[in-house]
PDB file of C-alpha atoms in Angstrom:
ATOM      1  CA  UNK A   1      -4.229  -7.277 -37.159  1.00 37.00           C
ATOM      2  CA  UNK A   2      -7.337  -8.637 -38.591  1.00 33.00           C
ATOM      3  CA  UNK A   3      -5.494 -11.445 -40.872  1.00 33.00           C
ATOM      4  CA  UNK A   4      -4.314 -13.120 -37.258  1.00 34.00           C
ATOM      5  CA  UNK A   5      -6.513 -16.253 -36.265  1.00 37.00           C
ATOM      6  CA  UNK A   6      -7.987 -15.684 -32.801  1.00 40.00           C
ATOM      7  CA  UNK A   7      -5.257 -18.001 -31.475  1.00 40.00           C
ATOM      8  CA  UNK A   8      -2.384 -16.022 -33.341  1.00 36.00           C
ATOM      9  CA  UNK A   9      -4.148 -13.210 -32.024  1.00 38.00           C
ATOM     10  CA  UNK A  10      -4.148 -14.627 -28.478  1.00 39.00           C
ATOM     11  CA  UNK A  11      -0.659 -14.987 -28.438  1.00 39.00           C
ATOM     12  CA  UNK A  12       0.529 -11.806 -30.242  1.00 37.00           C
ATOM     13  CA  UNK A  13      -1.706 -10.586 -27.370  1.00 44.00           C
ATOM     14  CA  UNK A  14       0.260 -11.992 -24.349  1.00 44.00           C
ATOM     15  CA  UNK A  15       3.506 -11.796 -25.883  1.00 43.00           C
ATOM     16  CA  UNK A  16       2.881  -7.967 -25.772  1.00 42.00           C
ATOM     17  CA  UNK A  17       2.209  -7.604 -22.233  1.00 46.00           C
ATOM     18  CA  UNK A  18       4.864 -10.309 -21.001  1.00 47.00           C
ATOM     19  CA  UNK A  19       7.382  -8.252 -22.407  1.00 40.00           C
ATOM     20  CA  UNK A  20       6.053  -4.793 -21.932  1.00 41.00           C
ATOM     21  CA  UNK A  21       5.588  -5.262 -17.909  1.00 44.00           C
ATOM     22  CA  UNK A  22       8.951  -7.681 -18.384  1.00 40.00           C
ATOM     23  CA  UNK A  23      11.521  -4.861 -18.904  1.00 36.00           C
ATOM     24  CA  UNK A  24      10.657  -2.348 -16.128  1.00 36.00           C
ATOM     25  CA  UNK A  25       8.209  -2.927 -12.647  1.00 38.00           C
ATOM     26  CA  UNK A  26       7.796  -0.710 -10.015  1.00 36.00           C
ATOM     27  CA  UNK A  27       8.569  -1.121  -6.093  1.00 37.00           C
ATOM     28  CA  UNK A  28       5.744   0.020  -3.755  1.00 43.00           C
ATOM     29  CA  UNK A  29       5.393   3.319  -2.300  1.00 38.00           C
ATOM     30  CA  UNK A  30       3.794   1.930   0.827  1.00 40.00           C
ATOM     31  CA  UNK A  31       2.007   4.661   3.066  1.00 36.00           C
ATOM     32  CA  UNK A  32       4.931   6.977   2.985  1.00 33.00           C
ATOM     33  CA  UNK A  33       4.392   9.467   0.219  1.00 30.00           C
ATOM     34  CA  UNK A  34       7.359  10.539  -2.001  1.00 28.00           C
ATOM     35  CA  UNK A  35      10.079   8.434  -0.418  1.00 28.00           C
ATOM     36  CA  UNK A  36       9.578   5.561  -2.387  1.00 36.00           C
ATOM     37  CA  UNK A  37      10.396   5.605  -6.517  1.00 34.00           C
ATOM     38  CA  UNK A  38      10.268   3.581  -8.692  1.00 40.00           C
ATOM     39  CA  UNK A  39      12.943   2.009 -10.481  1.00 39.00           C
ATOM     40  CA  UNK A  40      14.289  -0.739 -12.668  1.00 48.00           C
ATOM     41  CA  UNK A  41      14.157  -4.691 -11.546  1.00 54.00           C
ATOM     42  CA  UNK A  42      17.720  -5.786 -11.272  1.00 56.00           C
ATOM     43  CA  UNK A  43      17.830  -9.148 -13.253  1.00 54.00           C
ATOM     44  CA  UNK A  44      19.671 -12.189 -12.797  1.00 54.00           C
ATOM     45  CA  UNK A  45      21.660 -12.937 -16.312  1.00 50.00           C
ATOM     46  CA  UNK A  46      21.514 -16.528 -15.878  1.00 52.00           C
ATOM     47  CA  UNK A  47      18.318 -17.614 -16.861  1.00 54.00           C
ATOM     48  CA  UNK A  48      18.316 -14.714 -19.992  1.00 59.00           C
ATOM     49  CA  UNK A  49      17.804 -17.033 -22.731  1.00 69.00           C
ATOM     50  CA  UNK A  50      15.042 -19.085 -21.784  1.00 75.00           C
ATOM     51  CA  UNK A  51      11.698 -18.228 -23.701  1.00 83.00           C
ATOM     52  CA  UNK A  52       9.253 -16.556 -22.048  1.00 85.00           C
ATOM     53  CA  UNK A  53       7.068 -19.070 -21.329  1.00 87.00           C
ATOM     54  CA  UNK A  54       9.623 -20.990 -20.152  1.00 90.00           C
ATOM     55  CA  UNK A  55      10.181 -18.084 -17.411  1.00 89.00           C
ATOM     56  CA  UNK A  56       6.228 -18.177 -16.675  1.00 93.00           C
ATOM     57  CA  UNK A  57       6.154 -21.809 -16.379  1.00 93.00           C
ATOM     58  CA  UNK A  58       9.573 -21.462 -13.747  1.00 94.00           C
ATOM     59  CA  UNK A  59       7.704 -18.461 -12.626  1.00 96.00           C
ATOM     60  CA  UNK A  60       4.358 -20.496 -11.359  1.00 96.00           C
ATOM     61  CA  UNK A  61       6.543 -23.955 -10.216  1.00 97.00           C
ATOM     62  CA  UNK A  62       7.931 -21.291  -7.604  1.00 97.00           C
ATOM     63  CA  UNK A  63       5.916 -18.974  -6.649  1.00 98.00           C
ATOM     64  CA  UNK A  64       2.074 -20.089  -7.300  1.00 97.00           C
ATOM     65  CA  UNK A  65       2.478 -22.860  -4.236  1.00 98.00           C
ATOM     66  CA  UNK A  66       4.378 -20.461  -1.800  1.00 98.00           C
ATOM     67  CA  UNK A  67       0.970 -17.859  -2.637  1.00 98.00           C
ATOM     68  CA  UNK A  68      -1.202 -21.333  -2.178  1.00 98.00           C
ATOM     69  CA  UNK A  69       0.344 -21.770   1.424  1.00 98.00           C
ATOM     70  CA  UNK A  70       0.378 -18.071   2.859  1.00 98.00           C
ATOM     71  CA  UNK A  71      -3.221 -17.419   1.259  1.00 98.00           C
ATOM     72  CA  UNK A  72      -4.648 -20.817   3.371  1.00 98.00           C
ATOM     73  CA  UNK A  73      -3.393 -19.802   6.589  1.00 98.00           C
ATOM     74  CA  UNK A  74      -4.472 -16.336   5.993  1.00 98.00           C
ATOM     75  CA  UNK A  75      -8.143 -17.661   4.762  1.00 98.00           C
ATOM     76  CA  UNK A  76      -7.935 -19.940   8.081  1.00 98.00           C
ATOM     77  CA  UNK A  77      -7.251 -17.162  10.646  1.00 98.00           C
ATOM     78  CA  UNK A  78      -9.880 -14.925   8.817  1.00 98.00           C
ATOM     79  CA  UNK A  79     -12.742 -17.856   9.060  1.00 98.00           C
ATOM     80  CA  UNK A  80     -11.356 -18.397  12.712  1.00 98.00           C
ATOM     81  CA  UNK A  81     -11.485 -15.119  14.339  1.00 98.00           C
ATOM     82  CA  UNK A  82     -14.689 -14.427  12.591  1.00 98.00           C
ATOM     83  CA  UNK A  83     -16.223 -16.817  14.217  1.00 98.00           C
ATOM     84  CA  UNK A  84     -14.985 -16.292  17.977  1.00 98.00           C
ATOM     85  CA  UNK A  85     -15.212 -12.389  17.605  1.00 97.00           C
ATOM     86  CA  UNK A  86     -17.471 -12.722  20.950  1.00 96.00           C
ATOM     87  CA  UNK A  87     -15.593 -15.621  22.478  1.00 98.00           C
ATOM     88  CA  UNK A  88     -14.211 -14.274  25.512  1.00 97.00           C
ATOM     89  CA  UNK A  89     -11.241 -17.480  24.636  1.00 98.00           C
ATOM     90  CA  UNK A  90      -9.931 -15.464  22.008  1.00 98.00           C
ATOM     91  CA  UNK A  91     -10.306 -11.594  23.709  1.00 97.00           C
ATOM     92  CA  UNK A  92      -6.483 -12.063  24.401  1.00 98.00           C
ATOM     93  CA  UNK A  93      -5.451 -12.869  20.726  1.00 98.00           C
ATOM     94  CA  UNK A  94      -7.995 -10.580  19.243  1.00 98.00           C
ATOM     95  CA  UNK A  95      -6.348  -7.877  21.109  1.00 98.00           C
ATOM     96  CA  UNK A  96      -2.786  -8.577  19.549  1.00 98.00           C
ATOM     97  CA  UNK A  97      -4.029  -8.503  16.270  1.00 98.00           C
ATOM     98  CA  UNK A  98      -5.488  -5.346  16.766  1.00 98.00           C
ATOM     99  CA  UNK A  99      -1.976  -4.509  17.805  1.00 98.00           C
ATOM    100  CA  UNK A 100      -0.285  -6.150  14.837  1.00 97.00           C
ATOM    101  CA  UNK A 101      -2.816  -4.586  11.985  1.00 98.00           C
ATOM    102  CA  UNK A 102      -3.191  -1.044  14.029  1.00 96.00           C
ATOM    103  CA  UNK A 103      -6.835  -1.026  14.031  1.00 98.00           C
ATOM    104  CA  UNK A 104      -9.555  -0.996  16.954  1.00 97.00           C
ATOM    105  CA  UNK A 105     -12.344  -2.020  15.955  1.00 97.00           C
ATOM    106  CA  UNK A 106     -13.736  -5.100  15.102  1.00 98.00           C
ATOM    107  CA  UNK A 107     -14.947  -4.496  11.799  1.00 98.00           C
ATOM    108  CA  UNK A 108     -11.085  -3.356  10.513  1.00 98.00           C
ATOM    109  CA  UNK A 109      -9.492  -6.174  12.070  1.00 98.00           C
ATOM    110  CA  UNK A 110     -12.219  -8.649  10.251  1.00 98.00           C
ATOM    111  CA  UNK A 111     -11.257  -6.420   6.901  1.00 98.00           C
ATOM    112  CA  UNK A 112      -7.547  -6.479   7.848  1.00 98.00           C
ATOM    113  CA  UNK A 113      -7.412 -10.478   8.089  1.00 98.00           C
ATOM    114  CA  UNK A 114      -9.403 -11.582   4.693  1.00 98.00           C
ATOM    115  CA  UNK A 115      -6.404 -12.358   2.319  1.00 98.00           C
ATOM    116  CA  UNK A 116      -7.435 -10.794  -1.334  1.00 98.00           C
ATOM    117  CA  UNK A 117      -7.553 -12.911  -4.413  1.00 98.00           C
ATOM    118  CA  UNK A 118      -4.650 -14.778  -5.010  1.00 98.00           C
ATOM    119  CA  UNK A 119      -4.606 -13.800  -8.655  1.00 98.00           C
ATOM    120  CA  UNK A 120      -4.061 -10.490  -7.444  1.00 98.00           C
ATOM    121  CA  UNK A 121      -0.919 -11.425  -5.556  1.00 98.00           C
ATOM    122  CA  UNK A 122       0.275 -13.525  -8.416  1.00 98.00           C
ATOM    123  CA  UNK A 123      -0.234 -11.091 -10.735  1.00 98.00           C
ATOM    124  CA  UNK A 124       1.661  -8.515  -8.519  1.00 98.00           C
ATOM    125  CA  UNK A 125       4.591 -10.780  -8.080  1.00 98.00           C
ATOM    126  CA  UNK A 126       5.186 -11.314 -11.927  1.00 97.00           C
ATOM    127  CA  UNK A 127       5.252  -7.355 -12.270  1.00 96.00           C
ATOM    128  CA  UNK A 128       6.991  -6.525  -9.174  1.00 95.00           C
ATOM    129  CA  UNK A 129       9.634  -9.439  -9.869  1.00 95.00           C
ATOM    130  CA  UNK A 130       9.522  -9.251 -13.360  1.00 94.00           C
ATOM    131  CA  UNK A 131       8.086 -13.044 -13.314  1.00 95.00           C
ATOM    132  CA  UNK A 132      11.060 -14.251 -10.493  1.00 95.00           C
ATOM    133  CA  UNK A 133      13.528 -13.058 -12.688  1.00 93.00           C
ATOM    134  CA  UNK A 134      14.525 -10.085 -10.152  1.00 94.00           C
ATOM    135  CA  UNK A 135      18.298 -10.387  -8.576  1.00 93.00           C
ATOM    136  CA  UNK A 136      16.238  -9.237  -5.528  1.00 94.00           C
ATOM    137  CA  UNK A 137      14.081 -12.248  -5.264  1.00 96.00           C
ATOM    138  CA  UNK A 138      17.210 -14.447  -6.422  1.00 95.00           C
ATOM    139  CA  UNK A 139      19.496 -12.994  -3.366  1.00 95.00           C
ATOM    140  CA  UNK A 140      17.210 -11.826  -0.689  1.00 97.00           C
ATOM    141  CA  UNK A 141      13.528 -13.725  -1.610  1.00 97.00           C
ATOM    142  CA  UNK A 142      11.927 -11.022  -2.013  1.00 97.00           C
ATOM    143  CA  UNK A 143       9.265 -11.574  -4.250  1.00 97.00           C
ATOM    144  CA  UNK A 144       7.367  -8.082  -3.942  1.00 97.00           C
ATOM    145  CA  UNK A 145      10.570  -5.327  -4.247  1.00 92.00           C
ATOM    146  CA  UNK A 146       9.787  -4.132  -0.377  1.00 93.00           C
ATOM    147  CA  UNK A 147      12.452  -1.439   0.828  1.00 92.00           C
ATOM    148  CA  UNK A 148      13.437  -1.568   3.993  1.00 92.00           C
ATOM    149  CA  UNK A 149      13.330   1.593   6.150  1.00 86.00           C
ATOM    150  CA  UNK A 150      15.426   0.050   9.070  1.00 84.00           C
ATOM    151  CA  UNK A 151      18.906  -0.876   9.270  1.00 87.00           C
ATOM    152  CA  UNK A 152      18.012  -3.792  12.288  1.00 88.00           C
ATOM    153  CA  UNK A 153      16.530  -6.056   9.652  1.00 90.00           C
ATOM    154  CA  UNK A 154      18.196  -8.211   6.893  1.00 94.00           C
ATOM    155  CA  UNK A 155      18.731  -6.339   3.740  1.00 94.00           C
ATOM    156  CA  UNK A 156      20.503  -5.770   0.130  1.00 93.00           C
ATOM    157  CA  UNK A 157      21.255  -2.759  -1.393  1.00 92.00           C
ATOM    158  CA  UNK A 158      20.385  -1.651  -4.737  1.00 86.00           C
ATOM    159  CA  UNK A 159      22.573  -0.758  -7.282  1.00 78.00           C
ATOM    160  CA  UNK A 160      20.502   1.992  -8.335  1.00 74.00           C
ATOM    161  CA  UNK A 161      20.843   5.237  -5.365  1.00 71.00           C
ATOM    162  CA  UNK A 162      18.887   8.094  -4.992  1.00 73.00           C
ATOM    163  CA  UNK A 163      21.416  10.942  -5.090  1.00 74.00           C
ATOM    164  CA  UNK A 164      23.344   9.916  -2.453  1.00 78.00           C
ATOM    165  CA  UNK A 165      20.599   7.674  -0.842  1.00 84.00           C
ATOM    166  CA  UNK A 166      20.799   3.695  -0.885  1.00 87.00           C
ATOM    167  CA  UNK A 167      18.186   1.900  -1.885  1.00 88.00           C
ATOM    168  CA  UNK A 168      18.023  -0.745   0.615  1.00 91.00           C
ATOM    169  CA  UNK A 169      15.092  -3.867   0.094  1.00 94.00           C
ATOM    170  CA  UNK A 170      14.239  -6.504   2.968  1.00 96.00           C
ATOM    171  CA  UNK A 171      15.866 -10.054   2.966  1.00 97.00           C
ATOM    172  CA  UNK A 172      13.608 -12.637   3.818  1.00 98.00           C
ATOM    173  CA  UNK A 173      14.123 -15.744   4.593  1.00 97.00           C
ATOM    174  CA  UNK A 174      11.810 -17.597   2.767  1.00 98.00           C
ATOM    175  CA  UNK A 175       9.258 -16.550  -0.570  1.00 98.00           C
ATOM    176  CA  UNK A 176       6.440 -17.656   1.756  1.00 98.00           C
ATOM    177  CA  UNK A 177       8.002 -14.634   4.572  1.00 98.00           C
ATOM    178  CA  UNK A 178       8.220 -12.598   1.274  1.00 98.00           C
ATOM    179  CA  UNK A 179       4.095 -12.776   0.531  1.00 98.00           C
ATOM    180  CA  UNK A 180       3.730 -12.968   4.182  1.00 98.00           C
ATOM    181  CA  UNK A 181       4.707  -9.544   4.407  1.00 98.00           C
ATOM    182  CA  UNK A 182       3.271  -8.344   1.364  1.00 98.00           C
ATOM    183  CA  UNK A 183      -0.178  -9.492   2.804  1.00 98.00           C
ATOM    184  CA  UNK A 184       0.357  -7.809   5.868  1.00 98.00           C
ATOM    185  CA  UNK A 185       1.379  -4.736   3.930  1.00 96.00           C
ATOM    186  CA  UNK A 186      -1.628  -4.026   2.251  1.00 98.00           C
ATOM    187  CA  UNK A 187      -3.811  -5.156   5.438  1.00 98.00           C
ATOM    188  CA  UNK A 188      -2.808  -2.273   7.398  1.00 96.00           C
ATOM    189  CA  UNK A 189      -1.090   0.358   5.629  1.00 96.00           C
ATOM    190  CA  UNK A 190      -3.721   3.655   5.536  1.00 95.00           C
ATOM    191  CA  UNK A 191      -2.720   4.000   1.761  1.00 96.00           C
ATOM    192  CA  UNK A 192      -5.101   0.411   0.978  1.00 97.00           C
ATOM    193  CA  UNK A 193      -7.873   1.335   3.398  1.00 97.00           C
ATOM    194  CA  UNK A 194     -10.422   1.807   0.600  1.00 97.00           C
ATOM    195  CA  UNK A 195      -8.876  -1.643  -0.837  1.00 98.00           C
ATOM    196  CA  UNK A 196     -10.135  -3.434   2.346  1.00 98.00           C
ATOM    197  CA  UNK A 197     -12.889  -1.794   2.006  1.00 98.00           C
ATOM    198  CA  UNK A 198     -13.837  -3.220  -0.938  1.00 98.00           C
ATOM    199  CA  UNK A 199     -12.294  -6.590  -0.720  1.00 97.00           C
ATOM    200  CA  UNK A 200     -15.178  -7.406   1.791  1.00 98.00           C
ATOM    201  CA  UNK A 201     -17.563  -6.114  -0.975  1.00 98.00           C
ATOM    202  CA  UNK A 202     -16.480  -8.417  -3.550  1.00 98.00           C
ATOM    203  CA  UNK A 203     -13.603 -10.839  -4.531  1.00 97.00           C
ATOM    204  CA  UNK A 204     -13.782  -9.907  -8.539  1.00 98.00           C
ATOM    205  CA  UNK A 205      -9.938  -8.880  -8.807  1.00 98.00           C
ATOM    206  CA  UNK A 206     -10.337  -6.240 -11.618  1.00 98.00           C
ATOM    207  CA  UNK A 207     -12.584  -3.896  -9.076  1.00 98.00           C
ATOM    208  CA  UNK A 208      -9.970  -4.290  -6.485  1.00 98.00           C
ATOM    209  CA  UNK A 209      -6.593  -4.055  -8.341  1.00 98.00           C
ATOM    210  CA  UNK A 210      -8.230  -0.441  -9.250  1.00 97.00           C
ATOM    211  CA  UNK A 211      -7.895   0.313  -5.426  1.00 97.00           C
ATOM    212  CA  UNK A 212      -4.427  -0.682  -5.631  1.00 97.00           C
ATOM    213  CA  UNK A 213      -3.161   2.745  -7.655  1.00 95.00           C
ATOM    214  CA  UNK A 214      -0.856   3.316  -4.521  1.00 93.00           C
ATOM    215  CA  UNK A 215       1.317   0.908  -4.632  1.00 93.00           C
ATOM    216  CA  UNK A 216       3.222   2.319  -7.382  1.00 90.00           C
ATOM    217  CA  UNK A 217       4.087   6.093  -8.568  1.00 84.00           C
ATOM    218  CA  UNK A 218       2.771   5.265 -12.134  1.00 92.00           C
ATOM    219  CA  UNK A 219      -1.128   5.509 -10.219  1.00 93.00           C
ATOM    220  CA  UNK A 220      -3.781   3.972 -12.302  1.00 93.00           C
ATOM    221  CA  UNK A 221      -1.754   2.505 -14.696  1.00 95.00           C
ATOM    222  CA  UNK A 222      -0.617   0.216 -12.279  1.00 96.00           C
ATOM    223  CA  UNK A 223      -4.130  -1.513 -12.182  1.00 97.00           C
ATOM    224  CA  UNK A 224      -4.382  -1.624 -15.582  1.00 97.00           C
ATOM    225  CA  UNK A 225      -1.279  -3.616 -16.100  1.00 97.00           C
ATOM    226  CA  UNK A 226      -2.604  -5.506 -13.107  1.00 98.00           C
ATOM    227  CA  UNK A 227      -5.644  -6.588 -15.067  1.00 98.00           C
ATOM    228  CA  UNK A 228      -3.168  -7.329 -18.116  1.00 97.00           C
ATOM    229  CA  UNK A 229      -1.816  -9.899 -16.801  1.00 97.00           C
ATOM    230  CA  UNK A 230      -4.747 -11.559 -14.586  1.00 98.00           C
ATOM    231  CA  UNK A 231      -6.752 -11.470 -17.985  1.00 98.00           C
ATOM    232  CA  UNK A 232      -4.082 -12.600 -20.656  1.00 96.00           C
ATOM    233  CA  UNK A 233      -2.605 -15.423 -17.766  1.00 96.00           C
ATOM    234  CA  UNK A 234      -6.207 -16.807 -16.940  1.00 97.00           C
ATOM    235  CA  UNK A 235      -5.100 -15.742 -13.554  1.00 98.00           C
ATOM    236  CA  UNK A 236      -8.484 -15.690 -12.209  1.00 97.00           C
ATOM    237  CA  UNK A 237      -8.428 -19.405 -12.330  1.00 97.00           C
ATOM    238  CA  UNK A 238      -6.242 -19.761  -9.039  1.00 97.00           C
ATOM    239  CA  UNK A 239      -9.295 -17.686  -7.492  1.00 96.00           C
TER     240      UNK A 239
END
């Protein structure tokens, strides 16, 4: 490849790993081991023959401002109970958190609250929804491919089955409940506890995705495509 200009190269470049992460992304295992697999994104046939930076550009008008939103409330509660940790005001809601992320100390509910780069979540919802092109984000908003384990919540069903098993994935009923959840996901799950850890280390994204090898059976490849696409898509920008 040595005859490409540095902008041919550049583009030969992404154009690689839009369509190598495009075909197949894997749903997260959450802290359950072994009951959560990977398979293929179901996609939505209507939108098949736009180019694929067409399908970025649609991609970012949808989801970029929904991550904008959920990531400045999260920043806002973070600054806000950091501050009143010792305000005997906010012992009550302090407490509930601690409920809601299922830690007890104040130290884990400080790490649970800080939101992680958004170019981390963006980068996660182009593989985990093949950049919004997933029938699962399409029918049920769900941005992330989060199974559901309980049959009280709104849900679709896969078409794929394991064995006999349905594959069921939460409904949501918004993108921004979508990220929402995927925030609170990694903020208390025991499988991201050295991810937290981190994140109130540093906020350079290609340390942390490397914490994120959980998340999908595929291990430490999955940070590696991670930093892919946060590299090639200048996603560090939104940081």
């Amino acid at each position: 490849m040595k005859f490409l200009s540095d902008n041919l190269l550049y583009i030969y470049m992404v154009s690689l790993i839009l369509f190598a992460l495009y075909d197949t992304v894997f749903i997260k295992k959450e802290s359950v081991p072994n009951t959560l697999k990977s398979h293929k994104v179901e996609e939505t046939p209507q939108n098949s023959m736009l180019s694929v930076s067409e399908k970025k550009r649609e991609f970012s008008n949808l989801v970029i401002p929904a991550i904008d939103k959920v990531y400045a409330e999260l920043e806002e509660q973070y600054n806000e109970i950091s501050k009143n940790l010792t305000n005997t005001a906010y012992k009550e809601k302090i407490l509930e958190l601690k409920k809601i992320y299922k830690v007890e100390s104040d130290e884990e509910l400080l790490m649970a609250l800080k939101p992680h780069p958004k170019s981390i979540a963006i980068a996660q919802a182009a593989m985990e929804s093949a950049w919004a092109e997933s029938r699962f984000l399409k029918e049920a908003n769900n941005l992330y491919g989060m199974w559901s384990v309980s049959k009280k919540g709104p849900r679709i069903a896969a078409s794929e089955q394991r064995g006999e098993r349905v594959i069921w994935l939460k409904k949501y009923s918004s993108i921004e409940d979508s990220i929402r959840d995927y925030y609170k996901t990694l903020a208390r799950s025991k499988a991201y506890k050295d991810f937290r850890e981190l994140k109130m280390q540093t906020d350079d994204p290609y340390l942390l995705v490397e914490k994120l090898e959980n998340y999908s059976e595929i291990g430490e490849q999955y940070g590696d495509d991670l930093t892919k696409i946060i590299r090639y898509n200048k996603l560090y920008l939104y940081d």
